[in-house]
Amino acid sequence: QQSDEMAALEERLERVEQELEDAEGDELPWDQYISELGGRVQLDQTFNLDASDDLEDVISDPLEDGAEFRRLRLYVEGAVAPWLDYKVQLDFAGGTELQDVYFKIHDLGAFPTTKIGNFKQPVSLQELTSSKYITLMSRSMLTDFFSPGHRTGIQFSKSFADERFNIAAGAFNSNFDSGEAETTGITSKGQWDISARITTPVIYRNDGRQVLHLGGSYLHRSYEDELEFGLEPEVHKTDDFVAGTILDVEHSNSFGLELAGVLGPAHLQGEYAQMDISRTTGKDPDVDSWYVQGGVFLTGEIRPYDKGDGDFGRVKPNSPFTGLGTGPGAWELAARYSTIDFTDVQDLAPAGFTPAFGTAEQAASEVDVYTLGLNWYPVAHARWMLNVVQADQDALGDATYITTRFQVDF
Amino acid sequence: QQSDEMAALEERLERVEQELEDAEGDELPWDQYISELGGRVQLDQTFNLDASDDLEDVISDPLEDGAEFRRLRLYVEGAVAPWLDYKVQLDFAGGTELQDVYFKIHDLGAFPTTKIGNFKQPVSLQELTSSKYITLMSRSMLTDFFSPGHRTGIQFSKSFADERFNIAAGAFNSNFDSGEAETTGITSKGQWDISARITTPVIYRNDGRQVLHLGGSYLHRSYEDELEFGLEPEVHKTDDFVAGTILDVEHSNSFGLELAGVLGPAHLQGEYAQMDISRTTGKDPDVDSWYVQGGVFLTGEIRPYDKGDGDFGRVKPNSPFTGLGTGPGAWELAARYSTIDFTDVQDLAPAGFTPAFGTAEQAASEVDVYTLGLNWYPVAHARWMLNVVQADQDALGDATYITTRFQVDF
Amino acid sequence: QQSDEMAALEERLERVEQELEDAEGDELPWDQYISELGGRVQLDQTFNLDASDDLEDVISDPLEDGAEFRRLRLYVEGAVAPWLDYKVQLDFAGGTELQDVYFKIHDLGAFPTTKIGNFKQPVSLQELTSSKYITLMSRSMLTDFFSPGHRTGIQFSKSFADERFNIAAGAFNSNFDSGEAETTGITSKGQWDISARITTPVIYRNDGRQVLHLGGSYLHRSYEDELEFGLEPEVHKTDDFVAGTILDVEHSNSFGLELAGVLGPAHLQGEYAQMDISRTTGKDPDVDSWYVQGGVFLTGEIRPYDKGDGDFGRVKPNSPFTGLGTGPGAWELAARYSTIDFTDVQDLAPAGFTPAFGTAEQAASEVDVYTLGLNWYPVAHARWMLNVVQADQDALGDATYITTRFQVDF
């Protein structure tokens, strides 16, 4: 009889130990409605090594550089019902900006997963990959120009055939005025965006050691007459290399293609996008852009791909650096070539295009950017990045930058 | 002897299990000085269906509508001594605004409960009911005009005779400049407000299934010459329907009456308020306002009344919707009629009143608002609201709105 | 055999009980990367009792006073690796300001402790003592003028000989533009500051009951032509008593000396600092300042000194006031004399100095401030402060203030 009692005691003790163990994960389980607190800090330093005289004469002398907190974000997330999650994420790097602030409805039978609130439109693999996990310090000009970033709206998404096909589509209010979303290349003052993205892991083998990702997206944007753009040369803390305002714009249609692959410690990704701009009068110009980027982990890690979301996640070092005499962490080399072409816009001047600096030929030029990167991930939640960027503005010449980032997320 | 040891072990285990169970409530008990983290998100969409030509000609063409985060708040609260609590609540919906940021001194013998900091003045039943729990999406024009909202000051409060009488009185600094409080109808630039409120549950039976609440409040405000006002027609994301500046104002005295009742699933509330404006020269105008509002839970819930605070609290569905095939949640129908009359101000023009738009007759008119509402509370911490609002501006005509809100609090 | 099992059970139970006990400290141990959440609230009221006619004529009539949240801060901190901590602290008292936002690298063998991010430069004992623990409500004019406060940069620090010598040195970007740091006396628009501080506890006995602290610091600042200054008379919510812009400034070199002591319940501290301002043309003026301050705990507490950081920490009442009939808390009397002299700047006018008000003699005068203080610490995390301040502006006369603060930190 005593041994029965002892067995009962042991069972209760096991339950308690399990509860304690569960509690020690990356969560605050003691609050019923908050499941996670967290954030990220990215501290950047930008050095402009050299710039052509024309760039400095026409844009800014000298071109801007310096230190900045690129992102300083805190978030809270949780669930108020088994089918209803929320997330609130704010960025404090320059004032207060709303990032992800949304409700997510899920697991209601065949009904698609529904997001309502402020979040990223489903456009571009690189945009949808978190800034914590992108390989180079800046996203490409393609992403900056084509993806509207965080917007307020509603999105439906669903995966089919065991995540073989993943579809997301939504409608977004582009002139929402409560809190500015992350800066993107275009400022539209229109009414509603419609966007959709479909992705498929053509190959997904060995727990993601071999991946081939294919994706496509469509974006329709409306404008109140003006399409204003401004793009930095894949270096955040400097001046725009192309910038201006296209007039008499009614709407635009963009198409994007994504290709990405993982092969052991190597990974590759590229995107192509084209925007057709419809104007109420005169010529309808096109803007197109593409980039290709690759990387390799010298220490053998695999870049983790998420089949259902169709994007990349957190790199975890095989052998973390937790102190002197421990592992090396993860080391990664990366490179990117990126290009965007605004030359089709030049003909609109002067009636249909207002350059932000210089002439139409100077402000609506082609830009090509070459980036080399070295990343060190001492542990899974810290990263140090070093980028060398060579930016060629077709009309005004070249500039070279060295940028570095200290990143922690928690 | 062994069974003694076993009993001792069991006792210790019981204590540990109890501690773990306590820890799983809506609190973070592991931090000694923080007892709760939380917040609320309200995402609104406003559609202006129709507006008279006069309204659009004089105020704005078209009248504003669109999406907005109406409230986006995070808070932390706790205690640093058994008698000393604090709360810090910030709103991030448009920049950063201080909401409740105060110290609360309590349980020191006969000394009244004392709040010091930024919090709501004790004026209006509807104002003091949290925006998480108000029945319709907007508070009434009465509340917007008469209640100063969050102000910095000191308040003493005390309940007598087992919460049969509840008194709160305070002095508030109305030109406090550190962080803007929640927008209210009046911008005063004076020195100090004095306010007081007394409430009594004339009837409180069956755990709040039968309630009759009676309340009264008084508010004295001082001005530096100008009393500026602007009131939306109980729709937040649109333009003011009455607005202007009364000049040569010295102080104002307001009186408010509150009546509210609960009878099973039905509830009713109404308020009347009048403001006497004292000017240094010329006529002293009056502004008066009232509303009456009712609701009924189709699913049988009771609107919970708090005797000590004299306000309403969180609705908890009898049968929550936690997934397909579960309960319906709580469903509520509600309606309100509301009116405010500025016509007494018209005579002051031009020397004593500056209209914000049109003529004095147009800017200082009477406004009547009719609202119909449908609320769904799938669970206790989420709510979806739908309002149809018909607003009649006496001088300029009618406008009709449909508004909807997604709300989560945690 | 059963008693073996029982012993094993007991051991497991002990482990669980220990874990629960550990969890109940001032921390959230359940999140792997967040170790602490916290904040502080300081609510001040300033009354200007009296001011000379000249002060009011030249500076502001009347001199500003009123209520304000002096500080309203929240923070999160933790570690992502055994050698890598982070902290994020924001101030919301007036908009959003970055305070401590940094990474800290430590415990890597002989490598010095390294801070990267936004934090206080190592200048001035009073600056480096947290605003939660300073004895009087305002820091001295010396600190406001000489210490740059929170800046973005990198700092190395190391303690030698069992914390007998403590050195910190860093380089800071003074024109960092992302978020404004805590207001300090000088606005420099230069490139980089270099600063260093060395401290030594000459005496440290009986767990800090007898302490003699000696410290020195050096600060080099660069300017883009202008050095703008503005100093309140050790009362925050009022106007600057000296203010203006020195032109043609290249750089400045400051030297500071610190002396502090603890003798049982009494404590004393003083600092002297001098700045040599190097200009591209004309005279190079000096500014010098000093203060001496003392305090005594009537209830016998000891002001806690930190040997390694060379600053002061939290006062814990011997007998806290946790309710009626409990202890008195800690009571402290304090006084300070403080002076700063800008008269050497006067000769630069008009070509080299632009006064912010009045004449150069009026705007660049000498200021002497006398402060008396009474502090009550009912518990370790709450404080009520009362200061009487007499400020003498050499050219314009005197002003008298009474200020009071309610402070809670958590």
PDB file of C-alpha atoms in Angstrom, chain B residues 149-252:
ATOM      1  CA  GLY B 149      -9.979  62.755 -19.811  1.00  0.00           C
ATOM      2  CA  HIS B 150      -6.471  61.979 -18.583  1.00  0.00           C
ATOM      3  CA  ARG B 151      -4.939  64.878 -16.673  1.00  0.00           C
ATOM      4  CA  THR B 152      -2.106  65.166 -14.199  1.00  0.00           C
ATOM      5  CA  GLY B 153      -3.158  65.749 -10.635  1.00  0.00           C
ATOM      6  CA  ILE B 154      -4.140  64.260  -7.329  1.00  0.00           C
ATOM      7  CA  GLN B 155      -7.375  62.530  -6.366  1.00  0.00           C
ATOM      8  CA  PHE B 156      -8.807  61.260  -3.100  1.00  0.00           C
ATOM      9  CA  SER B 157     -11.522  58.628  -3.065  1.00  0.00           C
ATOM     10  CA  LYS B 158     -13.412  56.703  -0.425  1.00  0.00           C
ATOM     11  CA  SER B 159     -16.339  54.331  -0.156  1.00  0.00           C
ATOM     12  CA  PHE B 160     -18.797  54.453   2.733  1.00  0.00           C
ATOM     13  CA  ALA B 161     -21.335  52.062   4.191  1.00  0.00           C
ATOM     14  CA  ASP B 162     -20.162  48.957   2.372  1.00  0.00           C
ATOM     15  CA  GLU B 163     -19.781  50.783  -0.989  1.00  0.00           C
ATOM     16  CA  ARG B 164     -23.253  52.298  -0.730  1.00  0.00           C
ATOM     17  CA  PHE B 165     -21.732  55.740  -1.266  1.00  0.00           C
ATOM     18  CA  ASN B 166     -18.545  56.340  -3.254  1.00  0.00           C
ATOM     19  CA  ILE B 167     -16.863  59.701  -3.476  1.00  0.00           C
ATOM     20  CA  ALA B 168     -13.888  60.827  -5.550  1.00  0.00           C
ATOM     21  CA  ALA B 169     -12.531  64.360  -5.695  1.00  0.00           C
ATOM     22  CA  GLY B 170      -9.376  65.821  -7.162  1.00  0.00           C
ATOM     23  CA  ALA B 171      -7.377  68.757  -8.450  1.00  0.00           C
ATOM     24  CA  PHE B 172      -5.798  68.537 -11.896  1.00  0.00           C
ATOM     25  CA  ASN B 173      -3.226  70.535 -13.771  1.00  0.00           C
ATOM     26  CA  SER B 174      -4.828  71.241 -17.120  1.00  0.00           C
ATOM     27  CA  ASN B 175      -1.839  72.709 -18.930  1.00  0.00           C
ATOM     28  CA  PHE B 176       0.509  69.881 -18.216  1.00  0.00           C
ATOM     29  CA  ASP B 177       2.694  69.527 -21.290  1.00  0.00           C
ATOM     30  CA  SER B 178       4.518  66.216 -21.065  1.00  0.00           C
ATOM     31  CA  GLY B 179       2.711  63.883 -23.442  1.00  0.00           C
ATOM     32  CA  GLU B 180      -0.718  64.569 -24.795  1.00  0.00           C
ATOM     33  CA  ALA B 181      -3.632  62.876 -23.082  1.00  0.00           C
ATOM     34  CA  GLU B 182      -6.497  61.212 -24.953  1.00  0.00           C
ATOM     35  CA  THR B 183      -8.227  63.736 -27.186  1.00  0.00           C
ATOM     36  CA  THR B 184     -11.274  65.232 -25.633  1.00  0.00           C
ATOM     37  CA  GLY B 185     -13.660  67.886 -26.787  1.00  0.00           C
ATOM     38  CA  ILE B 186     -12.110  70.839 -25.004  1.00  0.00           C
ATOM     39  CA  THR B 187      -8.606  72.218 -25.043  1.00  0.00           C
ATOM     40  CA  SER B 188      -8.244  74.432 -22.020  1.00  0.00           C
ATOM     41  CA  LYS B 189      -5.088  76.366 -21.317  1.00  0.00           C
ATOM     42  CA  GLY B 190      -5.920  77.165 -17.713  1.00  0.00           C
ATOM     43  CA  GLN B 191      -4.281  76.337 -14.463  1.00  0.00           C
ATOM     44  CA  TRP B 192      -6.186  73.830 -12.377  1.00  0.00           C
ATOM     45  CA  ASP B 193      -9.370  71.823 -12.644  1.00  0.00           C
ATOM     46  CA  ILE B 194     -11.328  70.786  -9.572  1.00  0.00           C
ATOM     47  CA  SER B 195     -13.634  67.825  -9.982  1.00  0.00           C
ATOM     48  CA  ALA B 196     -15.729  65.551  -7.819  1.00  0.00           C
ATOM     49  CA  ARG B 197     -18.082  62.634  -8.347  1.00  0.00           C
ATOM     50  CA  ILE B 198     -20.414  60.754  -6.052  1.00  0.00           C
ATOM     51  CA  THR B 199     -22.104  57.492  -6.991  1.00  0.00           C
ATOM     52  CA  THR B 200     -24.470  55.126  -5.285  1.00  0.00           C
ATOM     53  CA  PRO B 201     -25.890  51.767  -6.264  1.00  0.00           C
ATOM     54  CA  VAL B 202     -29.474  52.456  -5.219  1.00  0.00           C
ATOM     55  CA  ILE B 203     -30.239  48.833  -6.046  1.00  0.00           C
ATOM     56  CA  TYR B 204     -27.689  46.021  -6.246  1.00  0.00           C
ATOM     57  CA  ARG B 205     -29.189  42.556  -6.045  1.00  0.00           C
ATOM     58  CA  ASN B 206     -28.427  38.981  -7.090  1.00  0.00           C
ATOM     59  CA  ASP B 207     -24.723  39.565  -7.759  1.00  0.00           C
ATOM     60  CA  GLY B 208     -25.480  42.425 -10.091  1.00  0.00           C
ATOM     61  CA  ARG B 209     -28.418  40.925 -12.004  1.00  0.00           C
ATOM     62  CA  GLN B 210     -30.508  43.886 -10.817  1.00  0.00           C
ATOM     63  CA  VAL B 211     -28.701  47.205 -10.534  1.00  0.00           C
ATOM     64  CA  LEU B 212     -29.785  50.829 -10.334  1.00  0.00           C
ATOM     65  CA  HIS B 213     -26.863  53.277 -10.379  1.00  0.00           C
ATOM     66  CA  LEU B 214     -27.187  56.972  -9.592  1.00  0.00           C
ATOM     67  CA  GLY B 215     -24.312  59.412  -9.876  1.00  0.00           C
ATOM     68  CA  GLY B 216     -23.490  63.107  -9.972  1.00  0.00           C
ATOM     69  CA  SER B 217     -20.369  65.073 -10.775  1.00  0.00           C
ATOM     70  CA  TYR B 218     -19.057  68.621 -10.646  1.00  0.00           C
ATOM     71  CA  LEU B 219     -16.181  70.129 -12.601  1.00  0.00           C
ATOM     72  CA  HIS B 220     -14.584  73.556 -12.360  1.00  0.00           C
ATOM     73  CA  ARG B 221     -12.123  74.541 -15.088  1.00  0.00           C
ATOM     74  CA  SER B 222      -9.986  77.653 -15.469  1.00  0.00           C
ATOM     75  CA  TYR B 223      -8.887  79.123 -18.773  1.00  0.00           C
ATOM     76  CA  GLU B 224      -6.270  81.472 -20.077  1.00  0.00           C
ATOM     77  CA  ASP B 225      -8.774  83.492 -22.081  1.00  0.00           C
ATOM     78  CA  GLU B 226      -9.763  80.866 -24.691  1.00  0.00           C
ATOM     79  CA  LEU B 227     -12.015  77.815 -24.651  1.00  0.00           C
ATOM     80  CA  GLU B 228     -11.431  75.847 -27.831  1.00  0.00           C
ATOM     81  CA  PHE B 229     -13.761  73.000 -28.713  1.00  0.00           C
ATOM     82  CA  GLY B 230     -14.240  70.483 -31.505  1.00  0.00           C
ATOM     83  CA  LEU B 231     -16.542  67.479 -31.509  1.00  0.00           C
ATOM     84  CA  GLU B 232     -16.810  64.580 -33.907  1.00  0.00           C
ATOM     85  CA  PRO B 233     -20.297  63.126 -34.389  1.00  0.00           C
ATOM     86  CA  GLU B 234     -19.543  60.012 -32.251  1.00  0.00           C
ATOM     87  CA  VAL B 235     -17.433  58.684 -35.130  1.00  0.00           C
ATOM     88  CA  HIS B 236     -13.712  59.071 -34.448  1.00  0.00           C
ATOM     89  CA  LYS B 237     -12.197  58.902 -37.927  1.00  0.00           C
ATOM     90  CA  THR B 238     -14.058  61.848 -39.415  1.00  0.00           C
ATOM     91  CA  ASP B 239     -14.224  65.642 -39.129  1.00  0.00           C
ATOM     92  CA  ASP B 240     -15.549  67.766 -36.291  1.00  0.00           C
ATOM     93  CA  PHE B 241     -19.221  68.710 -36.707  1.00  0.00           C
ATOM     94  CA  VAL B 242     -19.053  71.621 -34.248  1.00  0.00           C
ATOM     95  CA  ALA B 243     -15.831  73.504 -33.584  1.00  0.00           C
ATOM     96  CA  GLY B 244     -14.581  76.925 -32.625  1.00  0.00           C
ATOM     97  CA  THR B 245     -13.004  79.126 -29.984  1.00  0.00           C
ATOM     98  CA  ILE B 246     -14.881  81.059 -27.301  1.00  0.00           C
ATOM     99  CA  LEU B 247     -12.930  84.147 -26.220  1.00  0.00           C
ATOM    100  CA  ASP B 248     -12.599  86.059 -22.942  1.00  0.00           C
ATOM    101  CA  VAL B 249     -13.319  82.928 -20.911  1.00  0.00           C
ATOM    102  CA  GLU B 250     -12.423  82.933 -17.223  1.00  0.00           C
ATOM    103  CA  HIS B 251     -13.740  79.630 -15.953  1.00  0.00           C
ATOM    104  CA  SER B 252     -16.519  77.116 -16.421  1.00  0.00           C
TER     105      SER B 252
END
